[in-house]
PDB file of C-alpha atoms in Angstrom:
ATOM      1  CA  ALA J   1      -8.250 -14.713   5.509  1.00 80.00           C
ATOM      2  CA  GLN J   2      -7.877 -11.111   6.564  1.00 86.00           C
ATOM      3  CA  SER J   3      -9.995  -8.212   5.331  1.00 92.00           C
ATOM      4  CA  VAL J   4     -10.318  -4.484   5.821  1.00 96.00           C
ATOM      5  CA  ALA J   5     -13.393  -2.326   5.342  1.00 97.00           C
ATOM      6  CA  GLN J   6     -13.544   1.425   4.930  1.00 97.00           C
ATOM      7  CA  PRO J   7     -17.271   2.126   4.930  1.00 97.00           C
ATOM      8  CA  GLU J   8     -17.088   5.654   3.550  1.00 97.00           C
ATOM      9  CA  ASP J   9     -15.953   6.342   0.009  1.00 96.00           C
ATOM     10  CA  GLN J  10     -15.635  10.036   0.808  1.00 97.00           C
ATOM     11  CA  VAL J  11     -15.500  12.176   3.912  1.00 98.00           C
ATOM     12  CA  ASN J  12     -16.105  15.916   3.725  1.00 98.00           C
ATOM     13  CA  VAL J  13     -14.986  18.211   6.497  1.00 98.00           C
ATOM     14  CA  ALA J  14     -14.436  21.936   6.889  1.00 98.00           C
ATOM     15  CA  GLU J  15     -10.946  23.216   7.566  1.00 98.00           C
ATOM     16  CA  GLY J  16     -10.301  23.499  11.267  1.00 97.00           C
ATOM     17  CA  ASN J  17     -12.872  20.876  12.201  1.00 98.00           C
ATOM     18  CA  PRO J  18     -11.935  17.442  13.542  1.00 98.00           C
ATOM     19  CA  LEU J  19     -11.922  14.575  11.089  1.00 97.00           C
ATOM     20  CA  THR J  20     -12.448  10.831  11.373  1.00 98.00           C
ATOM     21  CA  VAL J  21     -11.856   8.230   8.695  1.00 98.00           C
ATOM     22  CA  LYS J  22     -13.283   4.851   9.647  1.00 98.00           C
ATOM     23  CA  CYS J  23     -11.711   1.419   9.310  1.00 98.00           C
ATOM     24  CA  THR J  24     -12.741  -2.009  10.527  1.00 97.00           C
ATOM     25  CA  TYR J  25     -10.748  -5.177  10.100  1.00 95.00           C
ATOM     26  CA  SER J  26     -10.893  -8.917  10.312  1.00 92.00           C
ATOM     27  CA  VAL J  27      -7.778 -10.968  10.931  1.00 87.00           C
ATOM     28  CA  SER J  28      -6.860 -14.061  12.857  1.00 83.00           C
ATOM     29  CA  GLY J  29      -4.260 -13.564  15.519  1.00 81.00           C
ATOM     30  CA  ASN J  30      -2.756 -10.250  16.493  1.00 80.00           C
ATOM     31  CA  PRO J  31      -3.667  -7.422  14.160  1.00 80.00           C
ATOM     32  CA  TYR J  32      -0.919  -5.218  12.781  1.00 88.00           C
ATOM     33  CA  LEU J  33      -2.722  -2.191  11.411  1.00 92.00           C
ATOM     34  CA  PHE J  34      -1.549   0.664   9.241  1.00 93.00           C
ATOM     35  CA  TRP J  35      -2.751   3.893   7.694  1.00 96.00           C
ATOM     36  CA  TYR J  36      -1.332   5.216   4.442  1.00 96.00           C
ATOM     37  CA  VAL J  37      -2.115   8.376   2.480  1.00 96.00           C
ATOM     38  CA  GLN J  38      -1.929   8.822  -1.272  1.00 95.00           C
ATOM     39  CA  TYR J  39      -1.710  12.149  -3.032  1.00 92.00           C
ATOM     40  CA  PRO J  40      -2.443  12.459  -6.782  1.00 85.00           C
ATOM     41  CA  ASN J  41       0.188  10.803  -8.970  1.00 76.00           C
ATOM     42  CA  ARG J  42       2.114   9.681  -5.918  1.00 80.00           C
ATOM     43  CA  GLY J  43       2.741   6.408  -4.176  1.00 85.00           C
ATOM     44  CA  LEU J  44       1.568   5.619  -0.691  1.00 92.00           C
ATOM     45  CA  GLN J  45       2.998   7.442   2.289  1.00 93.00           C
ATOM     46  CA  PHE J  46       3.043   5.830   5.712  1.00 91.00           C
ATOM     47  CA  LEU J  47       1.085   7.692   8.407  1.00 94.00           C
ATOM     48  CA  LEU J  48       1.040   5.417  11.432  1.00 92.00           C
ATOM     49  CA  LYS J  49       0.776   1.866  12.675  1.00 90.00           C
ATOM     50  CA  TYR J  50      -0.582  -0.124  15.583  1.00 90.00           C
ATOM     51  CA  ILE J  51       1.498  -3.054  16.777  1.00 84.00           C
ATOM     52  CA  THR J  52       0.753  -3.427  20.455  1.00 81.00           C
ATOM     53  CA  GLY J  53       0.414  -1.350  23.576  1.00 82.00           C
ATOM     54  CA  ASP J  54      -1.389   1.966  23.831  1.00 86.00           C
ATOM     55  CA  ASN J  55      -4.637   1.983  21.886  1.00 90.00           C
ATOM     56  CA  LEU J  56      -4.084   5.570  20.758  1.00 94.00           C
ATOM     57  CA  VAL J  57      -1.355   5.755  18.174  1.00 94.00           C
ATOM     58  CA  LYS J  58       0.169   9.037  17.061  1.00 94.00           C
ATOM     59  CA  GLY J  59       1.577   9.427  13.591  1.00 93.00           C
ATOM     60  CA  SER J  60       2.772  11.879  10.999  1.00 91.00           C
ATOM     61  CA  TYR J  61       1.249  15.289  10.181  1.00 93.00           C
ATOM     62  CA  GLY J  62      -0.823  15.411  13.384  1.00 95.00           C
ATOM     63  CA  PHE J  63      -2.803  12.264  12.627  1.00 97.00           C
ATOM     64  CA  GLU J  64      -3.652   9.674  15.241  1.00 97.00           C
ATOM     65  CA  ALA J  65      -5.634   6.464  15.256  1.00 97.00           C
ATOM     66  CA  GLU J  66      -7.570   4.632  17.910  1.00 95.00           C
ATOM     67  CA  PHE J  67      -7.407   0.855  18.075  1.00 94.00           C
ATOM     68  CA  ASN J  68     -10.512  -0.806  19.478  1.00 94.00           C
ATOM     69  CA  LYS J  69     -10.184  -4.536  19.785  1.00 91.00           C
ATOM     70  CA  SER J  70     -13.776  -5.243  20.802  1.00 92.00           C
ATOM     71  CA  GLN J  71     -15.120  -3.334  17.807  1.00 94.00           C
ATOM     72  CA  THR J  72     -12.268  -4.466  15.530  1.00 94.00           C
ATOM     73  CA  SER J  73     -11.803  -0.879  14.438  1.00 96.00           C
ATOM     74  CA  PHE J  74      -8.852   1.376  13.765  1.00 97.00           C
ATOM     75  CA  HIS J  75     -10.256   4.820  12.983  1.00 98.00           C
ATOM     76  CA  LEU J  76      -7.980   7.604  11.791  1.00 98.00           C
ATOM     77  CA  LYS J  77      -8.436  10.991  13.441  1.00 98.00           C
ATOM     78  CA  LYS J  78      -7.102  14.503  13.412  1.00 98.00           C
ATOM     79  CA  PRO J  79      -8.217  17.279  15.773  1.00 97.00           C
ATOM     80  CA  SER J  80      -8.087  20.067  13.194  1.00 97.00           C
ATOM     81  CA  ALA J  81      -8.217  19.376   9.461  1.00 97.00           C
ATOM     82  CA  LEU J  82      -6.164  21.267   6.895  1.00 97.00           C
ATOM     83  CA  VAL J  83      -7.007  21.764   3.231  1.00 97.00           C
ATOM     84  CA  SER J  84      -3.686  20.071   2.456  1.00 95.00           C
ATOM     85  CA  ASP J  85      -4.972  16.900   4.163  1.00 96.00           C
ATOM     86  CA  SER J  86      -7.247  16.331   1.177  1.00 97.00           C
ATOM     87  CA  ALA J  87      -6.108  13.000  -0.261  1.00 97.00           C
ATOM     88  CA  LEU J  88      -6.931   9.310  -0.484  1.00 97.00           C
ATOM     89  CA  TYR J  89      -6.497   7.361   2.750  1.00 98.00           C
ATOM     90  CA  PHE J  90      -5.986   3.626   3.034  1.00 97.00           C
ATOM     91  CA  CYS J  91      -6.232   1.382   6.048  1.00 97.00           C
ATOM     92  CA  ALA J  92      -4.289  -1.886   5.877  1.00 95.00           C
ATOM     93  CA  VAL J  93      -3.681  -4.996   7.921  1.00 92.00           C
ATOM     94  CA  ARG J  94      -0.717  -7.322   7.915  1.00 86.00           C
ATOM     95  CA  PRO J  95      -0.982 -10.738   9.521  1.00 77.00           C
ATOM     96  CA  ASN J  96       1.885 -12.003  11.584  1.00 70.00           C
ATOM     97  CA  ASN J  97       2.661 -14.903   9.292  1.00 69.00           C
ATOM     98  CA  ALA J  98       2.389 -13.377   5.832  1.00 68.00           C
ATOM     99  CA  GLY J  99       5.675 -11.613   5.316  1.00 75.00           C
ATOM    100  CA  ASN J 100       5.129  -8.098   4.106  1.00 81.00           C
ATOM    101  CA  MET J 101       1.789  -8.729   2.429  1.00 87.00           C
ATOM    102  CA  LEU J 102      -0.607  -5.907   3.199  1.00 91.00           C
ATOM    103  CA  THR J 103      -4.355  -6.205   2.752  1.00 93.00           C
ATOM    104  CA  PHE J 104      -5.865  -2.796   2.066  1.00 96.00           C
ATOM    105  CA  GLY J 105      -9.288  -1.333   2.502  1.00 96.00           C
ATOM    106  CA  GLY J 106     -10.966   0.266  -0.463  1.00 96.00           C
ATOM    107  CA  GLY J 107      -9.787   3.730   0.443  1.00 97.00           C
ATOM    108  CA  THR J 108     -11.553   6.878   1.629  1.00 97.00           C
ATOM    109  CA  ARG J 109     -11.232  10.179  -0.140  1.00 97.00           C
ATOM    110  CA  LEU J 110     -10.938  13.018   2.344  1.00 98.00           C
ATOM    111  CA  MET J 111     -12.051  16.426   1.133  1.00 97.00           C
ATOM    112  CA  VAL J 112     -11.247  19.364   3.387  1.00 97.00           C
ATOM    113  CA  LYS J 113     -12.938  22.576   2.331  1.00 97.00           C
ATOM    114  CA  PRO J 114     -11.742  26.058   3.282  1.00 95.00           C
TER     115      PRO J 114
ATOM    116  CA  LYS V   1      18.919   8.611   0.893  1.00 66.00           C
ATOM    117  CA  ALA V   2      17.119   7.911  -2.356  1.00 79.00           C
ATOM    118  CA  GLY V   3      13.634   6.487  -2.124  1.00 92.00           C
ATOM    119  CA  VAL V   4      12.083   3.651  -4.057  1.00 95.00           C
ATOM    120  CA  THR V   5      12.280   4.303  -7.768  1.00 96.00           C
ATOM    121  CA  GLN V   6      10.102   2.774 -10.433  1.00 97.00           C
ATOM    122  CA  THR V   7      10.606   2.874 -14.171  1.00 97.00           C
ATOM    123  CA  PRO V   8       9.021   3.730 -16.404  1.00 97.00           C
ATOM    124  CA  ARG V   9       6.497   6.037 -14.774  1.00 96.00           C
ATOM    125  CA  TYR V  10       4.022   5.755 -17.623  1.00 96.00           C
ATOM    126  CA  LEU V  11       3.521   3.056 -20.205  1.00 96.00           C
ATOM    127  CA  ILE V  12       1.045   2.472 -22.995  1.00 98.00           C
ATOM    128  CA  LYS V  13       0.688  -0.976 -24.515  1.00 97.00           C
ATOM    129  CA  THR V  14      -1.837  -2.806 -26.659  1.00 97.00           C
ATOM    130  CA  ARG V  15      -3.702  -5.972 -25.870  1.00 97.00           C
ATOM    131  CA  GLY V  16      -1.664  -9.120 -26.321  1.00 97.00           C
ATOM    132  CA  GLN V  17       1.679  -7.446 -25.756  1.00 98.00           C
ATOM    133  CA  GLN V  18       3.859  -8.045 -22.758  1.00 98.00           C
ATOM    134  CA  VAL V  19       5.404  -5.513 -20.416  1.00 98.00           C
ATOM    135  CA  THR V  20       8.216  -5.386 -17.879  1.00 98.00           C
ATOM    136  CA  LEU V  21       8.234  -2.938 -14.981  1.00 98.00           C
ATOM    137  CA  SER V  22      11.258  -2.197 -12.846  1.00 98.00           C
ATOM    138  CA  CYS V  23      11.661  -1.313  -9.186  1.00 98.00           C
ATOM    139  CA  SER V  24      14.832  -0.216  -7.420  1.00 98.00           C
ATOM    140  CA  PRO V  25      14.461  -0.443  -3.636  1.00 96.00           C
ATOM    141  CA  ILE V  26      15.969   1.820  -1.046  1.00 94.00           C
ATOM    142  CA  SER V  27      19.643   1.032  -0.595  1.00 93.00           C
ATOM    143  CA  GLY V  28      20.048  -1.846   1.856  1.00 90.00           C
ATOM    144  CA  HIS V  29      16.471  -3.053   1.559  1.00 91.00           C
ATOM    145  CA  ARG V  30      16.180  -6.685   0.565  1.00 91.00           C
ATOM    146  CA  SER V  31      12.418  -7.131   0.366  1.00 92.00           C
ATOM    147  CA  VAL V  32      10.380  -5.888  -2.564  1.00 95.00           C
ATOM    148  CA  SER V  33       6.605  -6.187  -2.828  1.00 95.00           C
ATOM    149  CA  TRP V  34       4.368  -5.356  -5.763  1.00 97.00           C
ATOM    150  CA  TYR V  35       0.775  -4.115  -5.684  1.00 97.00           C
ATOM    151  CA  GLN V  36      -1.797  -3.382  -8.351  1.00 98.00           C
ATOM    152  CA  GLN V  37      -4.125  -0.413  -7.879  1.00 96.00           C
ATOM    153  CA  THR V  38      -7.288  -0.080  -9.943  1.00 95.00           C
ATOM    154  CA  PRO V  39     -10.457   1.957  -9.393  1.00 90.00           C
ATOM    155  CA  GLY V  40     -12.570  -1.195  -9.302  1.00 88.00           C
ATOM    156  CA  GLN V  41     -10.460  -3.592  -7.260  1.00 90.00           C
ATOM    157  CA  GLY V  42      -8.472  -1.137  -5.176  1.00 92.00           C
ATOM    158  CA  LEU V  43      -5.014  -2.080  -3.938  1.00 95.00           C
ATOM    159  CA  GLN V  44      -4.171  -5.730  -4.330  1.00 96.00           C
ATOM    160  CA  PHE V  45      -1.006  -7.584  -3.407  1.00 95.00           C
ATOM    161  CA  LEU V  46       0.778  -9.239  -6.303  1.00 97.00           C
ATOM    162  CA  PHE V  47       3.911 -10.797  -4.841  1.00 94.00           C
ATOM    163  CA  GLU V  48       6.861 -10.295  -2.539  1.00 94.00           C
ATOM    164  CA  TYR V  49      10.498 -11.100  -3.098  1.00 94.00           C
ATOM    165  CA  PHE V  50      13.226 -11.385  -0.512  1.00 91.00           C
ATOM    166  CA  SER V  51      16.811 -12.296  -1.306  1.00 89.00           C
ATOM    167  CA  GLU V  52      15.835 -13.315  -4.833  1.00 93.00           C
ATOM    168  CA  THR V  53      13.128 -15.713  -3.615  1.00 92.00           C
ATOM    169  CA  GLN V  54       9.399 -15.250  -3.948  1.00 93.00           C
ATOM    170  CA  ARG V  55       7.988 -15.244  -0.422  1.00 89.00           C
ATOM    171  CA  ASN V  56       4.318 -14.597  -1.005  1.00 88.00           C
ATOM    172  CA  LYS V  57       2.005 -14.463  -3.971  1.00 92.00           C
ATOM    173  CA  GLY V  58      -1.390 -12.863  -4.357  1.00 93.00           C
ATOM    174  CA  ASN V  59      -4.358 -14.155  -6.276  1.00 93.00           C
ATOM    175  CA  PHE V  60      -3.348 -13.197  -9.806  1.00 96.00           C
ATOM    176  CA  PRO V  61      -3.123 -15.327 -12.944  1.00 96.00           C
ATOM    177  CA  GLY V  62       0.145 -16.789 -14.106  1.00 96.00           C
ATOM    178  CA  ARG V  63       0.495 -14.008 -16.674  1.00 97.00           C
ATOM    179  CA  PHE V  64       1.839 -11.934 -13.807  1.00 98.00           C
ATOM    180  CA  SER V  65       5.349 -12.872 -12.786  1.00 97.00           C
ATOM    181  CA  GLY V  66       8.309 -11.291 -11.134  1.00 97.00           C
ATOM    182  CA  ARG V  67      11.880 -11.734 -10.153  1.00 97.00           C
ATOM    183  CA  GLN V  68      14.501 -10.171  -7.973  1.00 97.00           C
ATOM    184  CA  PHE V  69      18.154  -9.730  -8.726  1.00 97.00           C
ATOM    185  CA  SER V  70      21.148 -10.050  -6.435  1.00 96.00           C
ATOM    186  CA  ASN V  71      21.233  -6.273  -5.958  1.00 95.00           C
ATOM    187  CA  SER V  72      17.586  -6.444  -4.737  1.00 95.00           C
ATOM    188  CA  ARG V  73      16.206  -4.681  -7.784  1.00 97.00           C
ATOM    189  CA  SER V  74      13.006  -6.294  -8.926  1.00 98.00           C
ATOM    190  CA  GLU V  75      11.082  -6.598 -12.134  1.00 98.00           C
ATOM    191  CA  MET V  76       7.552  -7.686 -12.761  1.00 98.00           C
ATOM    192  CA  ASN V  77       6.310  -8.940 -16.082  1.00 98.00           C
ATOM    193  CA  VAL V  78       2.813  -9.166 -17.462  1.00 98.00           C
ATOM    194  CA  SER V  79       2.356 -11.257 -20.564  1.00 95.00           C
ATOM    195  CA  THR V  80      -0.552 -11.250 -22.992  1.00 96.00           C
ATOM    196  CA  LEU V  81      -1.883  -7.961 -21.727  1.00 97.00           C
ATOM    197  CA  GLU V  82      -5.616  -7.489 -21.259  1.00 97.00           C
ATOM    198  CA  LEU V  83      -7.588  -4.266 -20.987  1.00 97.00           C
ATOM    199  CA  GLY V  84      -8.200  -5.030 -17.323  1.00 96.00           C
ATOM    200  CA  ASP V  85      -4.482  -4.918 -16.613  1.00 97.00           C
ATOM    201  CA  SER V  86      -4.596  -1.141 -16.919  1.00 97.00           C
ATOM    202  CA  ALA V  87      -3.590   0.015 -13.457  1.00 97.00           C
ATOM    203  CA  LEU V  88      -1.086   1.772 -11.283  1.00 96.00           C
ATOM    204  CA  TYR V  89       1.563  -0.732 -10.258  1.00 97.00           C
ATOM    205  CA  LEU V  90       3.215   0.096  -6.968  1.00 97.00           C
ATOM    206  CA  CYS V  91       6.417  -1.291  -5.581  1.00 96.00           C
ATOM    207  CA  ALA V  92       7.351  -1.216  -1.897  1.00 95.00           C
ATOM    208  CA  SER V  93      10.652  -2.055  -0.262  1.00 93.00           C
ATOM    209  CA  SER V  94      11.717  -2.894   3.272  1.00 89.00           C
ATOM    210  CA  TRP V  95      14.729  -4.218   5.141  1.00 84.00           C
ATOM    211  CA  GLY V  96      13.255  -7.603   5.856  1.00 74.00           C
ATOM    212  CA  THR V  97      10.181  -9.747   5.769  1.00 66.00           C
ATOM    213  CA  SER V  98       9.632 -11.100   9.223  1.00 61.00           C
ATOM    214  CA  GLY V  99       5.954 -10.299   9.140  1.00 53.00           C
ATOM    215  CA  GLY V 100       3.860  -8.687  11.817  1.00 50.00           C
ATOM    216  CA  GLY V 101       4.651  -5.210  13.003  1.00 52.00           C
ATOM    217  CA  SER V 102       8.375  -5.097  13.250  1.00 59.00           C
ATOM    218  CA  SER V 103      10.016  -1.900  12.082  1.00 58.00           C
ATOM    219  CA  TYR V 104      12.458  -4.220  10.370  1.00 55.00           C
ATOM    220  CA  ASN V 105       9.870  -4.636   7.655  1.00 68.00           C
ATOM    221  CA  GLU V 106       8.459  -1.123   7.426  1.00 79.00           C
ATOM    222  CA  GLN V 107       7.463  -0.670   3.808  1.00 86.00           C
ATOM    223  CA  PHE V 108       8.279   2.363   1.692  1.00 91.00           C
ATOM    224  CA  PHE V 109       6.367   2.802  -1.539  1.00 94.00           C
ATOM    225  CA  GLY V 110       7.546   4.096  -4.879  1.00 95.00           C
ATOM    226  CA  PRO V 111       5.538   6.516  -7.056  1.00 94.00           C
ATOM    227  CA  GLY V 112       4.222   3.707  -9.242  1.00 95.00           C
ATOM    228  CA  THR V 113       4.112   2.880 -12.925  1.00 97.00           C
ATOM    229  CA  ARG V 114       0.863   3.728 -14.651  1.00 96.00           C
ATOM    230  CA  LEU V 115       0.148   1.111 -17.307  1.00 98.00           C
ATOM    231  CA  THR V 116      -2.514   1.746 -19.900  1.00 98.00           C
ATOM    232  CA  VAL V 117      -3.571  -1.129 -22.134  1.00 98.00           C
ATOM    233  CA  LEU V 118      -5.363  -0.160 -25.347  1.00 97.00           C
TER     234      LEU V 118
END
């Protein structure tokens, strides 16, 4: 069975500083990895995904993520945080043989302070 | 292009009642998935429907059921509501359900229905 871990419940960063939100995963076969963001009273918005190829994936709103197969990690990064980035971030994995079923991590709340 | 819509947005029920939630996917999308989001358990997969057939099911009791209509709209039903069923129920739609990382099954989420059970 697949699983996703987000070890930090909350990440605090000052505006303008780089941010990292951590994610590790466990899945048999090729990992298909995703990051989603959730703003208050909203559904999930897709940020980026890793399917294959380049380990550095670029996504929406200046976010990127680095896939590391040996460490089974898929950390979300942004070079310069904005206050508007404050939200709940979810990492997810989808196995190759499970249709559209996503397994999510517990979520990390990102707080960007001015 | 309209996004995924879910109705109602908010719902209050009492224990023992049943509830039906509705999801209208993006036009042309044939796959609809449902997720439950709670503070304690996080985001958990309920089930997925594609072309009116249930493709996958999560680890939820039989009180949770769903269906999909020929126009791809989906409903989920929870019978004999319990306090622990209070949650945000999210629906996601995609073109297909081939699994893996294909853009064919990129999922778009609706705003959710917040169910409160008293």
